[in-house]
XYZ file of C-alpha atoms in Angstrom:
497
model
C 166.443 33.588 -108.267
C 169.446 34.313 -106.024
C 170.908 30.998 -107.087
C 170.494 31.957 -110.731
C 172.488 35.134 -110.159
C 175.255 33.193 -108.437
C 175.408 30.689 -111.274
C 175.366 33.491 -113.801
C 178.267 35.201 -112.006
C 180.205 31.956 -112.048
C 179.724 31.743 -115.813
C 181.714 34.901 -116.307
C 184.581 33.378 -114.319
C 184.683 29.774 -115.445
C 181.644 29.082 -117.618
C 180.362 28.935 -121.117
C 182.008 32.124 -122.312
C 185.071 29.933 -122.715
C 183.331 28.280 -125.680
C 183.358 31.472 -127.723
C 186.667 32.935 -126.531
C 188.356 29.525 -126.354
C 189.850 30.348 -122.967
C 191.070 27.101 -121.535
C 189.036 25.962 -118.569
C 188.553 22.533 -117.010
C 185.882 20.861 -119.112
C 184.148 19.346 -116.084
C 183.769 22.758 -114.468
C 182.428 24.259 -117.684
C 179.801 21.614 -118.296
C 178.895 21.493 -114.598
C 178.351 25.226 -114.574
C 176.219 25.055 -117.688
C 174.081 22.239 -116.322
C 173.602 24.180 -113.111
C 172.531 27.243 -115.077
C 169.862 25.231 -116.895
C 168.707 23.703 -113.621
C 168.397 27.055 -111.886
C 166.683 28.671 -114.832
C 164.184 25.793 -115.013
C 163.472 26.232 -111.301
C 162.921 29.973 -111.767
C 160.611 29.402 -114.733
C 158.576 26.756 -112.930
C 158.379 28.770 -109.702
C 156.998 31.694 -111.688
C 154.502 29.381 -113.405
C 155.491 30.477 -116.905
C 156.628 27.207 -118.463
C 155.915 27.222 -122.208
C 154.150 24.076 -123.405
C 154.537 24.574 -127.147
C 157.170 21.830 -127.119
C 158.186 19.213 -124.563
C 161.443 19.164 -122.545
C 163.627 16.096 -123.003
C 164.397 14.585 -119.617
C 168.116 14.649 -118.897
C 168.780 16.945 -121.868
C 167.604 20.372 -120.646
C 168.937 22.078 -123.766
C 166.574 20.145 -126.086
C 162.805 20.115 -126.566
C 160.748 17.992 -128.874
C 157.415 17.506 -130.599
C 155.463 14.411 -131.532
C 156.782 14.746 -135.092
C 160.433 14.884 -134.052
C 159.998 12.137 -131.458
C 158.700 9.828 -134.191
C 162.164 9.813 -135.818
C 164.026 8.709 -132.695
C 164.874 5.157 -133.764
C 165.167 5.759 -137.493
C 168.401 7.742 -137.603
C 171.991 6.586 -137.929
C 174.739 8.109 -135.792
C 176.811 10.770 -137.530
C 174.272 10.986 -140.351
C 172.967 14.292 -141.732
C 169.549 13.181 -140.471
C 170.875 12.850 -136.925
C 172.393 16.324 -137.012
C 169.190 17.808 -138.418
C 167.154 16.048 -135.718
C 169.315 17.437 -132.931
C 169.285 20.855 -134.591
C 165.486 20.977 -134.645
C 165.233 20.064 -130.962
C 167.902 22.612 -130.035
C 166.026 25.288 -131.982
C 162.793 24.443 -130.152
C 164.511 24.864 -126.801
C 166.112 28.147 -127.866
C 162.748 29.504 -128.981
C 160.942 28.363 -125.839
C 163.608 29.735 -123.498
C 163.549 33.108 -125.236
C 159.799 33.294 -124.649
C 160.017 32.071 -121.057
C 162.700 34.615 -120.202
C 160.666 37.339 -121.839
C 157.650 36.316 -119.751
C 159.686 36.121 -116.541
C 158.685 39.014 -114.239
C 161.356 41.693 -114.091
C 161.392 41.422 -110.315
C 162.678 37.861 -110.664
C 165.602 38.736 -112.933
C 168.347 40.959 -111.570
C 170.553 40.412 -114.600
C 169.809 41.288 -118.198
C 167.484 38.723 -119.746
C 169.321 39.083 -123.041
C 172.588 38.247 -121.339
C 171.094 35.240 -119.596
C 169.651 34.025 -122.882
C 173.015 34.440 -124.572
C 174.670 32.325 -121.868
C 172.013 29.628 -122.225
C 172.573 29.526 -125.970
C 176.320 29.157 -125.537
C 175.797 26.413 -122.969
C 173.443 24.594 -125.327
C 176.125 24.428 -128.011
C 178.696 23.249 -125.499
C 176.556 20.528 -123.945
C 175.438 19.197 -127.322
C 179.096 18.902 -128.286
C 180.014 17.161 -125.018
C 177.003 14.881 -124.574
C 176.034 13.819 -128.039
C 179.463 12.651 -129.116
C 179.123 9.856 -126.559
C 177.346 6.672 -127.748
C 175.676 6.076 -124.376
C 174.158 9.557 -124.389
C 172.912 9.116 -127.941
C 171.296 5.782 -127.053
C 169.670 7.315 -124.004
C 168.359 10.247 -126.032
C 166.747 7.922 -128.581
C 164.988 6.019 -125.800
C 163.820 8.986 -123.767
C 162.588 11.425 -126.434
C 158.811 11.561 -126.310
C 155.900 13.916 -125.753
C 153.761 13.083 -122.699
C 150.270 11.879 -123.443
C 147.613 14.529 -122.853
C 145.301 11.954 -121.310
C 145.389 11.243 -117.571
C 145.204 7.469 -117.185
C 144.421 7.431 -113.488
C 141.424 9.683 -114.093
C 140.121 7.086 -116.531
C 140.655 4.334 -113.978
C 138.943 6.325 -111.240
C 136.106 7.242 -113.590
C 135.449 3.617 -114.562
C 136.330 4.326 -118.179
C 135.217 0.931 -119.547
C 131.702 1.684 -118.266
C 131.466 5.438 -118.870
C 133.129 5.613 -122.299
C 130.222 3.890 -124.130
C 127.824 6.462 -122.656
C 129.991 9.321 -123.908
C 130.362 7.550 -127.266
C 126.582 7.552 -127.674
C 126.499 11.333 -127.180
C 129.303 11.821 -129.701
C 127.509 9.622 -132.219
C 124.371 11.762 -131.832
C 126.382 14.934 -132.494
C 127.965 13.317 -135.561
C 124.503 12.491 -136.872
C 123.243 16.033 -136.287
C 126.316 17.453 -138.029
C 125.868 15.242 -141.077
C 122.213 16.320 -141.255
C 123.269 19.977 -141.227
C 125.802 19.418 -144.002
C 123.175 17.573 -146.044
C 120.942 20.659 -146.148
C 121.099 22.903 -149.215
C 123.315 25.864 -148.460
C 120.451 28.259 -149.100
C 118.375 26.423 -146.480
C 120.841 26.877 -143.640
C 119.223 29.137 -141.030
C 120.593 32.631 -140.535
C 119.856 33.937 -137.052
C 121.715 37.205 -137.463
C 123.630 38.559 -140.441
C 126.171 36.744 -142.590
C 129.501 38.514 -142.438
C 132.687 37.488 -144.197
C 136.278 37.952 -143.055
C 138.749 37.913 -145.933
C 142.464 37.626 -145.100
C 144.772 40.405 -146.213
C 147.520 39.143 -148.505
C 150.996 39.249 -146.974
C 152.736 37.606 -149.892
C 155.859 39.211 -151.314
C 155.174 39.230 -155.020
C 157.404 39.205 -158.031
C 157.689 42.971 -157.744
C 159.986 42.526 -154.748
C 161.258 38.995 -155.371
C 161.619 38.017 -159.003
C 162.196 34.387 -158.058
C 158.575 33.976 -156.975
C 155.378 34.329 -159.014
C 152.275 36.230 -157.983
C 149.754 34.345 -155.858
C 147.821 32.141 -156.001
C 150.315 29.405 -156.658
C 149.431 26.502 -158.899
C 150.104 22.882 -158.005
C 153.305 22.719 -160.025
C 154.743 25.753 -158.233
C 153.693 24.402 -154.847
C 155.199 21.014 -155.591
C 158.455 22.723 -156.563
C 158.561 24.679 -153.315
C 157.932 21.552 -151.266
C 160.474 19.473 -153.168
C 163.280 22.012 -152.980
C 162.755 22.873 -149.310
C 163.281 19.385 -147.852
C 165.761 19.134 -145.000
C 167.779 15.930 -144.327
C 164.806 14.455 -142.438
C 162.571 15.052 -145.444
C 160.675 17.837 -143.655
C 159.501 20.607 -146.018
C 160.820 23.930 -144.708
C 159.838 26.682 -147.163
C 161.290 30.150 -146.742
C 159.277 32.878 -145.037
C 158.407 34.364 -148.402
C 157.303 31.009 -149.778
C 155.191 30.379 -146.678
C 153.482 33.729 -147.163
C 152.476 32.655 -150.647
C 151.354 29.218 -149.533
C 149.250 30.671 -146.728
C 147.722 33.183 -149.136
C 146.943 30.498 -151.699
C 144.922 28.345 -149.308
C 143.529 30.990 -146.942
C 139.831 30.343 -146.326
C 137.087 32.926 -146.232
C 135.353 32.903 -142.840
C 131.606 33.389 -143.267
C 129.962 33.753 -139.872
C 126.334 34.122 -138.856
C 126.812 37.136 -136.577
C 124.265 37.640 -133.822
C 126.372 39.638 -131.377
C 129.979 40.532 -130.550
C 130.750 36.945 -129.562
C 130.459 35.932 -133.225
C 133.042 38.419 -134.461
C 136.639 37.406 -135.149
C 139.204 39.437 -133.226
C 142.742 39.770 -131.934
C 143.766 38.146 -128.666
C 145.331 40.372 -126.050
C 145.820 40.451 -122.299
C 143.789 42.874 -120.214
C 143.269 41.580 -116.678
C 143.044 38.199 -118.359
C 142.760 36.934 -121.922
C 140.229 38.678 -124.122
C 139.519 39.276 -127.805
C 139.506 42.733 -129.367
C 136.992 42.605 -132.216
C 138.087 45.983 -133.582
C 141.192 44.251 -134.990
C 140.057 41.106 -136.868
C 143.061 38.796 -136.935
C 143.886 35.345 -138.219
C 146.778 33.415 -136.688
C 149.020 31.191 -138.787
C 151.083 28.189 -137.792
C 153.117 25.645 -139.754
C 153.020 21.971 -138.772
C 153.908 18.644 -140.379
C 152.601 15.095 -140.485
C 154.036 11.815 -141.707
C 152.387 9.786 -144.436
C 154.141 6.699 -145.733
C 157.787 7.580 -146.252
C 157.088 11.288 -146.661
C 156.605 14.281 -144.380
C 153.766 16.565 -145.441
C 153.473 20.301 -144.842
C 150.423 21.586 -142.988
C 149.087 25.139 -142.909
C 147.060 26.075 -139.812
C 144.651 29.022 -139.863
C 143.351 29.931 -136.403
C 140.699 32.451 -135.372
C 139.397 33.508 -131.968
C 136.020 34.684 -130.695
C 135.295 36.387 -127.377
C 133.143 33.567 -126.049
C 130.743 30.789 -126.687
C 127.738 32.383 -124.970
C 124.824 30.587 -123.395
C 123.735 28.753 -120.285
C 124.675 25.217 -121.313
C 127.667 23.218 -120.092
C 129.658 24.099 -123.231
C 129.509 27.877 -122.765
C 132.452 29.935 -121.563
C 135.000 32.625 -122.275
C 136.951 32.514 -125.536
C 136.230 30.236 -128.441
C 137.922 29.630 -131.743
C 138.613 27.370 -134.694
C 141.779 25.845 -136.152
C 141.427 25.106 -139.876
C 144.278 22.962 -141.209
C 145.375 22.253 -144.779
C 147.607 19.236 -145.422
C 149.524 19.512 -148.692
C 150.670 16.485 -150.648
C 154.058 16.432 -152.393
C 152.207 16.887 -155.693
C 151.204 20.387 -154.582
C 147.546 19.522 -154.041
C 145.698 19.739 -150.721
C 145.143 16.125 -149.677
C 143.096 16.819 -146.586
C 141.438 19.603 -144.642
C 140.518 19.172 -141.004
C 139.322 21.416 -138.214
C 139.026 21.557 -134.452
C 137.825 24.178 -132.041
C 140.687 25.599 -129.997
C 139.742 23.272 -127.166
C 140.569 20.269 -129.347
C 136.849 19.492 -129.552
C 134.663 18.852 -132.608
C 137.323 17.361 -134.866
C 136.110 17.144 -138.473
C 137.852 15.862 -141.613
C 137.264 16.995 -145.196
C 139.255 14.713 -147.512
C 140.055 15.508 -151.122
C 139.865 12.946 -153.921
C 143.409 11.923 -152.949
C 142.411 10.172 -149.702
C 139.748 7.836 -148.398
C 138.977 6.532 -144.957
C 140.776 3.311 -144.101
C 138.766 0.130 -143.919
C 138.637 -1.971 -140.786
C 139.234 0.863 -138.339
C 138.790 -0.195 -134.704
C 135.258 -0.261 -133.359
C 135.661 -0.838 -129.618
C 136.644 2.184 -127.536
C 137.437 4.133 -130.695
C 135.915 7.446 -131.710
C 135.122 7.232 -135.400
C 136.375 10.237 -137.382
C 133.676 12.611 -138.590
C 133.686 13.251 -142.367
C 130.705 15.540 -142.975
C 131.561 16.228 -146.631
C 134.255 15.923 -149.267
C 136.429 18.960 -149.835
C 135.693 21.259 -152.798
C 138.435 21.355 -155.411
C 138.562 25.118 -156.029
C 140.124 27.878 -153.944
C 139.372 29.882 -151.925
C 137.193 27.779 -149.683
C 134.410 29.453 -147.735
C 133.829 28.202 -144.196
C 130.244 28.755 -143.110
C 130.181 29.200 -139.314
C 127.095 29.058 -137.094
C 126.361 31.738 -134.524
C 126.988 31.051 -130.812
C 128.307 27.458 -131.189
C 130.687 28.445 -133.997
C 130.191 25.039 -135.573
C 131.276 24.669 -139.180
C 128.118 24.084 -141.211
C 129.487 23.891 -144.737
C 132.694 24.157 -146.729
C 132.108 25.469 -150.228
C 133.328 27.574 -153.131
C 131.361 30.528 -154.467
C 131.066 28.898 -157.879
C 128.896 26.067 -156.555
C 125.372 26.112 -158.060
C 123.373 26.302 -154.808
C 125.430 29.093 -153.288
C 123.433 32.011 -152.019
C 124.572 35.222 -153.684
C 127.218 36.925 -151.595
C 126.655 40.290 -153.247
C 124.729 41.586 -150.254
C 127.095 40.204 -147.650
C 129.399 42.570 -145.850
C 133.050 41.596 -145.678
C 135.950 42.763 -143.578
C 139.698 42.442 -144.068
C 141.479 40.229 -141.576
C 145.133 40.791 -140.694
C 147.708 38.027 -140.216
C 149.685 37.239 -137.076
C 152.084 34.438 -136.288
C 150.502 32.039 -133.795
C 153.607 32.195 -131.608
C 152.839 35.787 -130.601
C 150.231 34.249 -128.276
C 153.061 32.673 -126.289
C 154.228 36.113 -125.119
C 151.652 38.920 -125.056
C 152.197 42.454 -123.691
C 150.706 42.871 -120.212
C 151.246 45.912 -117.949
C 154.786 46.661 -119.152
C 155.591 42.952 -118.897
C 154.818 39.917 -121.036
C 152.849 36.774 -120.380
C 151.688 33.784 -122.345
C 148.074 33.209 -123.244
C 148.670 29.598 -122.201
C 149.259 28.372 -118.678
C 149.725 25.025 -116.939
C 149.389 22.065 -119.317
C 148.911 24.606 -122.104
C 145.426 25.553 -120.879
C 144.030 29.083 -121.135
C 143.021 30.157 -117.636
C 139.447 31.371 -117.304
C 138.113 29.367 -120.262
C 136.923 26.360 -118.243
C 133.607 24.785 -119.225
C 131.104 23.046 -116.957
C 131.329 19.954 -119.165
C 134.578 19.105 -117.366
C 132.555 17.889 -114.385
C 130.880 15.276 -116.582
C 133.631 14.288 -119.004
C 136.672 14.017 -116.731
C 136.459 10.169 -116.708
C 137.642 10.289 -120.339
C 141.013 11.442 -119.012
C 141.157 14.872 -120.668
C 142.148 17.820 -118.494
C 139.447 20.474 -118.432
C 137.411 19.371 -121.467
C 136.179 22.374 -123.433
C 138.862 24.780 -122.204
C 140.984 26.522 -124.805
C 144.527 25.170 -125.049
C 147.881 25.607 -126.764
C 148.740 24.102 -130.128
C 150.440 20.755 -129.511
C 148.305 20.045 -126.425
C 145.066 19.113 -128.161
C 143.581 15.700 -127.368
C 140.778 15.368 -129.926
C 138.930 12.165 -128.993
C 136.934 11.520 -125.847
C 136.761 7.805 -126.579
C 140.160 6.323 -127.310
C 143.276 8.485 -127.590
C 144.010 10.870 -130.427
C 146.100 14.040 -130.654
C 145.802 16.780 -133.246
C 149.600 16.851 -133.667
C 150.149 13.085 -133.741
C 152.835 12.460 -136.366
C 150.840 9.552 -137.830
C 147.300 10.809 -137.255
C 146.293 11.105 -140.910
C 148.052 7.915 -141.951
C 146.277 6.003 -139.171
C 142.854 7.059 -140.481
C 143.254 7.536 -144.238
C 144.837 5.849 -147.248
C 145.549 6.976 -150.784
C 142.859 6.430 -153.365
C 145.450 5.514 -156.000
């Protein structure tokens, strides 16, 4: 960190402050100083082991980070276009957000200067280097070619594990689980076993209603209102970016009810915190929200992610371990209707799709070395949806609405309110007067390893079964598939009309 302090001191003499005050300084010294600052800060972050993996650094452009969505636009944009500027702006914003979190998580003993001051200098340098680099055609061409998110599969593991021979064995096990899941969903709801007690968690509304913002109606929103929000919030790339208030209403409109068969404390939804390691406090039931996007045809669709955490998946099998959780995702079409629901556990495992009448599975999907998507049922058309969750495994057993004819009366079921948190709070949690991310190397949550990793490593996935950060979720053991792939839904589904 000594080098960081020296670089930081040099900034006050000859560096990026000149951008704001317009003090004349040799441009080569200014950009050299800024590049050195980024290099030294990256070294400090990596040495401390606190690299944030919510987005991916762009090699050679340390002031930018990207996602699979943004990387998918790399060769579609014209120079000097509004789309180009928006693209760069998004990647700059990702880096600014990640660096703020990394500096916050940096141990105080490793930072002799104010973290706020260092962050301010990094932000000034980012503006300067974007201005210097990205006005040059060769830099723009290089950026287009180099922007990507590394695959979350380890190819040499697959080679070492004789993937062509072992993948069919794993595929047979996955097929058996798919069959068991479809059998469970085929059972009448009233016939599903209850090992403990059914308990519902109902999200607390955080929407700002017309009482405080006359421009917005009370929730829930109807399809026309949702379509209007999506249409009027498009940025130059066509990405829907609703306001915070609008997002509150959208999240409230599609928030599911979590109905869990509770046997013990491991089946209760809680709030993640850090106490000698990651744990879940069940006295504060909390749902975490995250916005994402996917591409479908020539449009970008908004996705609402609802994420819950449990203390553990208990048991003595190879899938048991500390922490467990579910990510329920709603993909909204431009018409304001939910086109698709899908879900994974927070390990990226057990990916399930629940299409609406708007989508159907594509014909002629690959068969060899391809994990067929699991569609256990069609999505109900009414809101709110109830997610029936099994005890211990936390498998989804049914998605339904209370108006359905075979629904067991919920009058005797206890329910609890569930608060909202932004998912990004998990990237910097309070810990002994410091801060640290829930997620470590490769976005994995330390201490959540499962024994299944010793069997499934030939599929190329790091620590199968371990909890991991959003954006680092491989979801197929056979073949390659990522939860945040920009074209995931389009590759599997097509419109029905």
